[in-house]
Amino acid sequence: MTGELVLGAVAYDPKVVTIWEGFRGWLRERDLPFDYVLYSHYERQVEDLVAGRIGLAWNSPLAWVRASRLARAAGVRLTPVTMRDTDRDLTSVIVVRGDSPAQTVADLRGRVIATGAVDSPQATLLPLALLRGAGLSPVAGLSPGDGGDVAVRRFDVGVGLHGDHIGGERDAARALAAGEVDAACLLDASLLLFSREGILPVNGTRIVARTPPYDHCTMTAGPAADPGPAADPGPAADPGLVSRFGELLLGMSYADPDLRPLLDLEGLKQWLPPRLEGYQQLERAVDQAGFYDARGKIGAGDYRP
């Protein structure tokens, strides 16, 4: 093993510094030469990962989709390392107020639906794919007469953070509660959170559609560093260091009093081995929306991280 393993993480919240500063100390105490850098949005993090400027990236599901496409186009290989227990089998929902006449997703034809930010998988891309699958055509606008069957009112909070900042979802829920829209797209867990926060009345909403389960974030290792004698021991992913990093994460215990606060902040109790089948639904949604092309180029014309 040579050099230092550098991880990229997106600073969607101040707690990200606390999390990775804590993990950095814990990993270095176990003789892993590890450091991290923070990014303001996922697109630059993904580009740096594929280019070998960092060795690891804590990727959103949408970042994984783009990273894998950029890597294929560049002829390099990325390696999924681990994911959280809470990253598996999530669902998104389309909800209406309890007094809404809409009973099914088909009943949303001619209505206005609120989403999260343009780049949120859980509150925009996946729920809109659900509408398309039901034969509806969602279009940005104030009314369905703007060119589609369903008008989409998007709440672009934290664009570039891939929905990690749930402010857009929260504003969509507020719009639903205020009667400004007919339905809202939310992560299932966000629906529960907003009910606890009092944004949505308890028992005051109904779910009219739910996505199939999908997976969320994945820890991704970049292209391996050249193992030859002339190798640059820079931040590209040294296979030995990546393997040790994965072993250490998988070995973290929620019973460890030093780790538990960090794991709570990161939203997990256990790191798990990665899996890729949970991203197929998002791959299709990205293609339908033209968000990225097959080579990872940004295709969404109004997406500006």
Coordinates of C-alpha atoms in Angstrom, one line a residue:
M1 CA 0.0 0.0 0.0
T2 CA 1.3 3.5 -0.9
G3 CA 0.3 7.0 -0.4
E4 CA -2.8 8.3 1.2
L5 CA -6.5 7.4 0.6
V6 CA -8.5 10.6 0.0
L7 CA -12.3 10.6 0.1
G8 CA -14.6 13.2 -1.4
A9 CA -17.9 14.0 0.4
V10 CA -20.5 16.7 -0.4
A11 CA -21.1 19.3 2.3
Y12 CA -24.8 19.3 2.1
D13 CA -25.0 20.1 5.9
P14 CA -22.5 21.3 8.5
K15 CA -22.7 17.9 10.2
V16 CA -20.7 16.4 7.3
V17 CA -17.5 18.0 8.7
T18 CA -18.2 16.5 12.1
I19 CA -18.9 13.0 10.6
W20 CA -15.8 12.8 8.5
E21 CA -13.5 14.5 11.0
G22 CA -14.5 11.9 13.4
F23 CA -14.2 9.0 11.0
R24 CA -10.8 10.3 9.9
G25 CA -9.5 10.2 13.4
W26 CA -10.9 6.7 14.0
L27 CA -9.5 5.4 10.7
R28 CA -6.0 6.9 11.2
E29 CA -5.9 5.4 14.7
R30 CA -6.1 2.1 13.0
D31 CA -3.1 2.9 10.7
L32 CA -5.1 3.8 7.6
P33 CA -3.6 6.8 5.9
F34 CA -6.9 8.5 5.3
D35 CA -8.1 12.1 4.6
Y36 CA -11.1 13.7 3.1
V37 CA -12.0 16.8 1.0
L38 CA -15.4 18.5 0.8
Y39 CA -17.3 19.4 -2.3
S40 CA -20.1 21.9 -2.9
H41 CA -21.9 19.7 -5.3
Y42 CA -21.8 16.1 -6.6
E43 CA -21.0 16.8 -10.2
R44 CA -17.4 18.0 -9.5
Q45 CA -16.9 15.2 -7.0
V46 CA -17.9 12.6 -9.6
E47 CA -15.6 14.2 -12.2
D48 CA -12.7 14.2 -9.8
L49 CA -13.3 10.6 -8.8
V50 CA -13.3 9.3 -12.4
A51 CA -10.2 11.5 -13.2
G52 CA -8.3 9.9 -10.2
R53 CA -8.0 13.2 -8.3
I54 CA -9.6 11.5 -5.3
G55 CA -9.6 7.8 -4.4
L56 CA -13.1 7.5 -2.9
A57 CA -16.4 9.3 -3.2
W58 CA -19.4 9.0 -0.9
N59 CA -21.9 9.1 -3.7
S60 CA -25.5 9.8 -3.9
P61 CA -27.5 7.3 -6.1
L62 CA -27.6 9.9 -8.9
A63 CA -23.8 10.5 -8.5
W64 CA -23.3 6.7 -8.8
V65 CA -25.3 6.7 -12.1
R66 CA -23.2 9.5 -13.6
A67 CA -19.9 8.2 -12.2
S68 CA -20.5 4.8 -13.8
R69 CA -21.4 6.4 -17.1
L70 CA -18.4 8.7 -17.1
A71 CA -16.1 5.7 -16.2
R72 CA -17.4 3.6 -19.0
A73 CA -16.9 6.4 -21.5
A74 CA -13.3 6.9 -20.2
G75 CA -12.5 3.1 -20.2
V76 CA -11.9 2.9 -16.5
R77 CA -13.4 0.9 -13.7
L78 CA -15.0 2.0 -10.5
T79 CA -15.5 -0.2 -7.5
P80 CA -18.5 0.0 -5.1
V81 CA -17.1 -0.5 -1.6
T82 CA -19.9 -0.3 1.0
M83 CA -23.3 1.3 1.8
R84 CA -25.4 2.0 4.9
D85 CA -28.1 -0.4 6.2
T86 CA -30.5 2.6 5.6
D87 CA -29.5 2.9 1.9
R88 CA -31.4 -0.3 1.0
D89 CA -35.0 -0.7 -0.2
L90 CA -36.2 2.9 0.0
T91 CA -39.5 4.0 -1.6
S92 CA -40.9 7.3 -2.8
V93 CA -44.5 8.2 -2.6
I94 CA -47.0 10.6 -4.3
V95 CA -49.3 11.9 -1.7
V96 CA -52.5 14.0 -1.7
R97 CA -54.5 15.7 1.0
G98 CA -57.0 13.5 2.8
D99 CA -60.0 15.3 1.2
S100 CA -58.6 15.0 -2.3
P101 CA -60.9 13.2 -4.9
A102 CA -57.8 11.6 -6.4
Q103 CA -57.7 7.9 -5.5
T104 CA -55.0 6.6 -8.0
V105 CA -52.1 8.1 -9.9
A106 CA -54.3 8.2 -13.0
D107 CA -56.6 10.7 -11.2
L108 CA -53.7 13.2 -11.1
R109 CA -54.3 14.0 -14.8
G110 CA -55.0 17.7 -15.1
R111 CA -53.6 18.5 -11.7
V112 CA -50.6 20.2 -10.2
I113 CA -47.9 18.1 -8.5
A114 CA -45.0 19.4 -6.3
T115 CA -41.6 17.9 -6.4
G116 CA -38.2 18.5 -4.7
A117 CA -35.1 19.9 -6.5
V118 CA -34.5 19.1 -10.1
D119 CA -31.7 16.6 -9.2
S120 CA -33.5 14.8 -6.3
P121 CA -33.8 11.1 -7.2
Q122 CA -36.3 10.5 -4.4
A123 CA -38.5 13.6 -4.7
T124 CA -38.3 14.3 -8.5
L125 CA -36.8 11.8 -10.9
L126 CA -38.2 8.6 -9.5
P127 CA -41.8 9.9 -8.8
L128 CA -42.0 11.5 -12.2
A129 CA -40.9 8.3 -13.8
L130 CA -43.8 6.7 -11.9
L131 CA -46.2 9.2 -13.5
R132 CA -44.8 8.4 -16.9
G133 CA -45.2 4.7 -16.3
A134 CA -48.9 5.4 -15.7
G135 CA -49.2 7.0 -19.0
L136 CA -49.1 10.6 -17.8
S137 CA -46.8 13.3 -19.2
P138 CA -45.4 15.6 -16.5
V139 CA -44.3 19.1 -17.6
A140 CA -42.9 22.0 -15.7
G141 CA -45.6 24.7 -15.5
L142 CA -48.3 26.3 -13.5
S143 CA -51.1 24.3 -15.1
P144 CA -51.5 21.1 -17.1
G145 CA -52.4 23.3 -20.1
D146 CA -48.7 24.2 -20.4
G147 CA -48.1 21.1 -22.6
G148 CA -48.6 17.9 -20.5
D149 CA -51.1 15.9 -18.5
V150 CA -49.7 17.0 -15.1
A151 CA -48.1 20.3 -14.2
V152 CA -45.0 20.1 -12.1
R153 CA -44.2 22.8 -9.6
R154 CA -40.5 22.2 -8.6
F155 CA -38.9 23.4 -5.4
D156 CA -35.2 23.8 -6.3
V157 CA -33.6 24.0 -2.9
G158 CA -30.0 22.8 -2.7
V159 CA -29.5 22.1 -6.4
G160 CA -26.4 20.1 -6.9
L161 CA -26.9 18.2 -3.7
H162 CA -29.0 15.4 -5.3
G163 CA -31.8 15.7 -2.8
D164 CA -29.5 15.3 0.2
H165 CA -30.8 18.7 1.4
I166 CA -34.5 17.9 1.8
G167 CA -35.5 21.6 1.8
G168 CA -37.2 21.2 -1.6
E169 CA -39.2 18.2 -0.3
R170 CA -40.2 20.2 2.8
D171 CA -41.4 23.1 0.6
A172 CA -43.4 20.7 -1.6
A173 CA -45.1 19.3 1.5
R174 CA -45.9 22.8 2.7
A175 CA -47.4 23.7 -0.7
L176 CA -49.6 20.6 -0.4
A177 CA -50.7 21.4 3.1
A178 CA -51.5 25.0 2.0
G179 CA -53.7 23.8 -0.9
E180 CA -51.3 25.3 -3.5
V181 CA -50.8 22.0 -5.3
D182 CA -52.8 18.8 -5.6
A183 CA -50.1 16.3 -4.8
A184 CA -46.5 16.1 -3.6
C185 CA -43.6 13.8 -4.3
L186 CA -41.7 12.7 -1.2
L187 CA -39.4 10.1 0.2
D188 CA -41.5 7.7 2.3
A189 CA -39.3 8.6 5.3
S190 CA -39.8 12.3 4.7
L191 CA -43.5 11.9 4.8
L192 CA -43.2 10.5 8.3
L193 CA -40.8 13.2 9.3
F194 CA -43.0 16.1 8.0
S195 CA -45.9 14.6 9.9
R196 CA -43.9 14.6 13.1
E197 CA -42.8 18.2 12.4
G198 CA -46.4 19.3 11.9
I199 CA -45.9 20.4 8.3
L200 CA -48.4 17.7 7.2
P201 CA -51.3 16.9 9.4
V202 CA -51.2 13.4 11.0
N203 CA -53.7 11.2 9.1
G204 CA -54.4 14.2 6.8
T205 CA -52.8 12.8 3.7
R206 CA -53.1 9.7 1.5
I207 CA -50.6 7.9 -0.7
V208 CA -51.9 7.4 -4.2
A209 CA -48.7 5.9 -5.7
R210 CA -45.5 4.3 -4.4
T211 CA -42.3 3.5 -6.3
P212 CA -40.8 0.0 -6.2
P213 CA -37.9 -0.2 -3.7
Y214 CA -34.6 1.3 -4.7
D215 CA -31.2 1.9 -3.1
H216 CA -29.6 5.2 -2.1
C217 CA -25.9 6.1 -1.4
T218 CA -22.9 4.0 -2.2
M219 CA -19.2 4.4 -1.3
T220 CA -17.3 4.3 -4.5
A221 CA -13.6 3.7 -5.2
G222 CA -12.1 5.4 -8.3
P223 CA -9.7 3.9 -10.9
A224 CA -6.9 2.0 -9.3
A225 CA -3.5 3.6 -9.1
D226 CA -0.8 2.1 -11.4
P227 CA 1.0 -0.5 -9.2
G228 CA 4.3 -0.2 -11.2
P229 CA 7.5 1.3 -9.8
A230 CA 6.8 4.6 -11.5
A231 CA 3.4 5.0 -10.0
D232 CA 2.3 8.4 -8.8
P233 CA 1.3 7.8 -5.1
G234 CA -1.3 10.5 -5.4
P235 CA -5.0 10.2 -4.5
A236 CA -6.0 7.6 -7.1
A237 CA -7.4 4.5 -5.4
D238 CA -4.7 2.2 -4.1
P239 CA -6.4 -1.3 -4.1
G240 CA -4.8 -2.2 -0.8
L241 CA -5.9 0.9 1.0
V242 CA -9.4 0.6 -0.5
S243 CA -9.7 -2.9 0.7
R244 CA -8.6 -2.0 4.2
F245 CA -11.0 1.0 4.3
G246 CA -13.9 -1.3 3.4
E247 CA -12.9 -3.8 6.1
L248 CA -12.7 -1.0 8.7
L249 CA -16.1 0.4 7.8
L250 CA -17.8 -3.0 7.7
G251 CA -16.2 -3.7 11.1
M252 CA -17.6 -0.5 12.8
S253 CA -19.9 -1.3 15.7
Y254 CA -22.8 0.7 16.8
A255 CA -22.0 -0.5 20.4
D256 CA -18.7 1.5 20.2
P257 CA -19.4 4.7 22.3
D258 CA -16.9 6.6 20.2
L259 CA -18.5 5.6 16.9
R260 CA -22.2 5.7 17.8
P261 CA -22.6 9.5 17.7
L262 CA -20.9 9.6 14.3
L263 CA -23.1 6.7 13.0
D264 CA -26.2 8.4 14.2
L265 CA -25.2 11.6 12.4
E266 CA -24.6 9.6 9.2
G267 CA -27.9 7.9 9.6
L268 CA -26.9 4.2 10.0
K269 CA -26.3 1.5 12.5
Q270 CA -24.2 -0.8 10.3
W271 CA -22.2 -0.6 7.0
L272 CA -23.1 -3.3 4.6
P273 CA -21.5 -4.7 1.4
P274 CA -22.6 -2.8 -1.7
R275 CA -25.1 -3.9 -4.3
L276 CA -25.9 -2.4 -7.7
E277 CA -29.3 -3.8 -8.7
G278 CA -31.0 -1.2 -6.6
Y279 CA -30.0 1.5 -9.0
Q280 CA -31.7 0.1 -12.2
Q281 CA -34.9 2.0 -11.5
L282 CA -33.0 5.3 -11.3
E283 CA -31.0 4.5 -14.4
R284 CA -34.3 4.2 -16.3
A285 CA -35.6 7.4 -14.8
V286 CA -32.5 9.3 -15.8
D287 CA -32.8 8.1 -19.3
Q288 CA -36.5 9.0 -19.5
A289 CA -35.8 12.5 -18.3
G290 CA -32.6 12.9 -20.4
F291 CA -30.8 14.0 -17.2
Y292 CA -27.5 12.5 -18.2
D293 CA -26.7 10.9 -21.6
A294 CA -25.0 7.5 -21.9
R295 CA -21.5 9.0 -21.5
G296 CA -22.4 10.9 -18.4
K297 CA -22.9 14.3 -20.0
I298 CA -25.4 16.5 -18.3
G299 CA -28.5 16.7 -20.5
A300 CA -31.0 18.5 -18.3
G301 CA -31.0 22.0 -19.8
D302 CA -32.1 23.8 -16.6
Y303 CA -29.7 21.9 -14.2
R304 CA -27.1 24.3 -12.9
P305 CA -25.3 22.9 -9.8

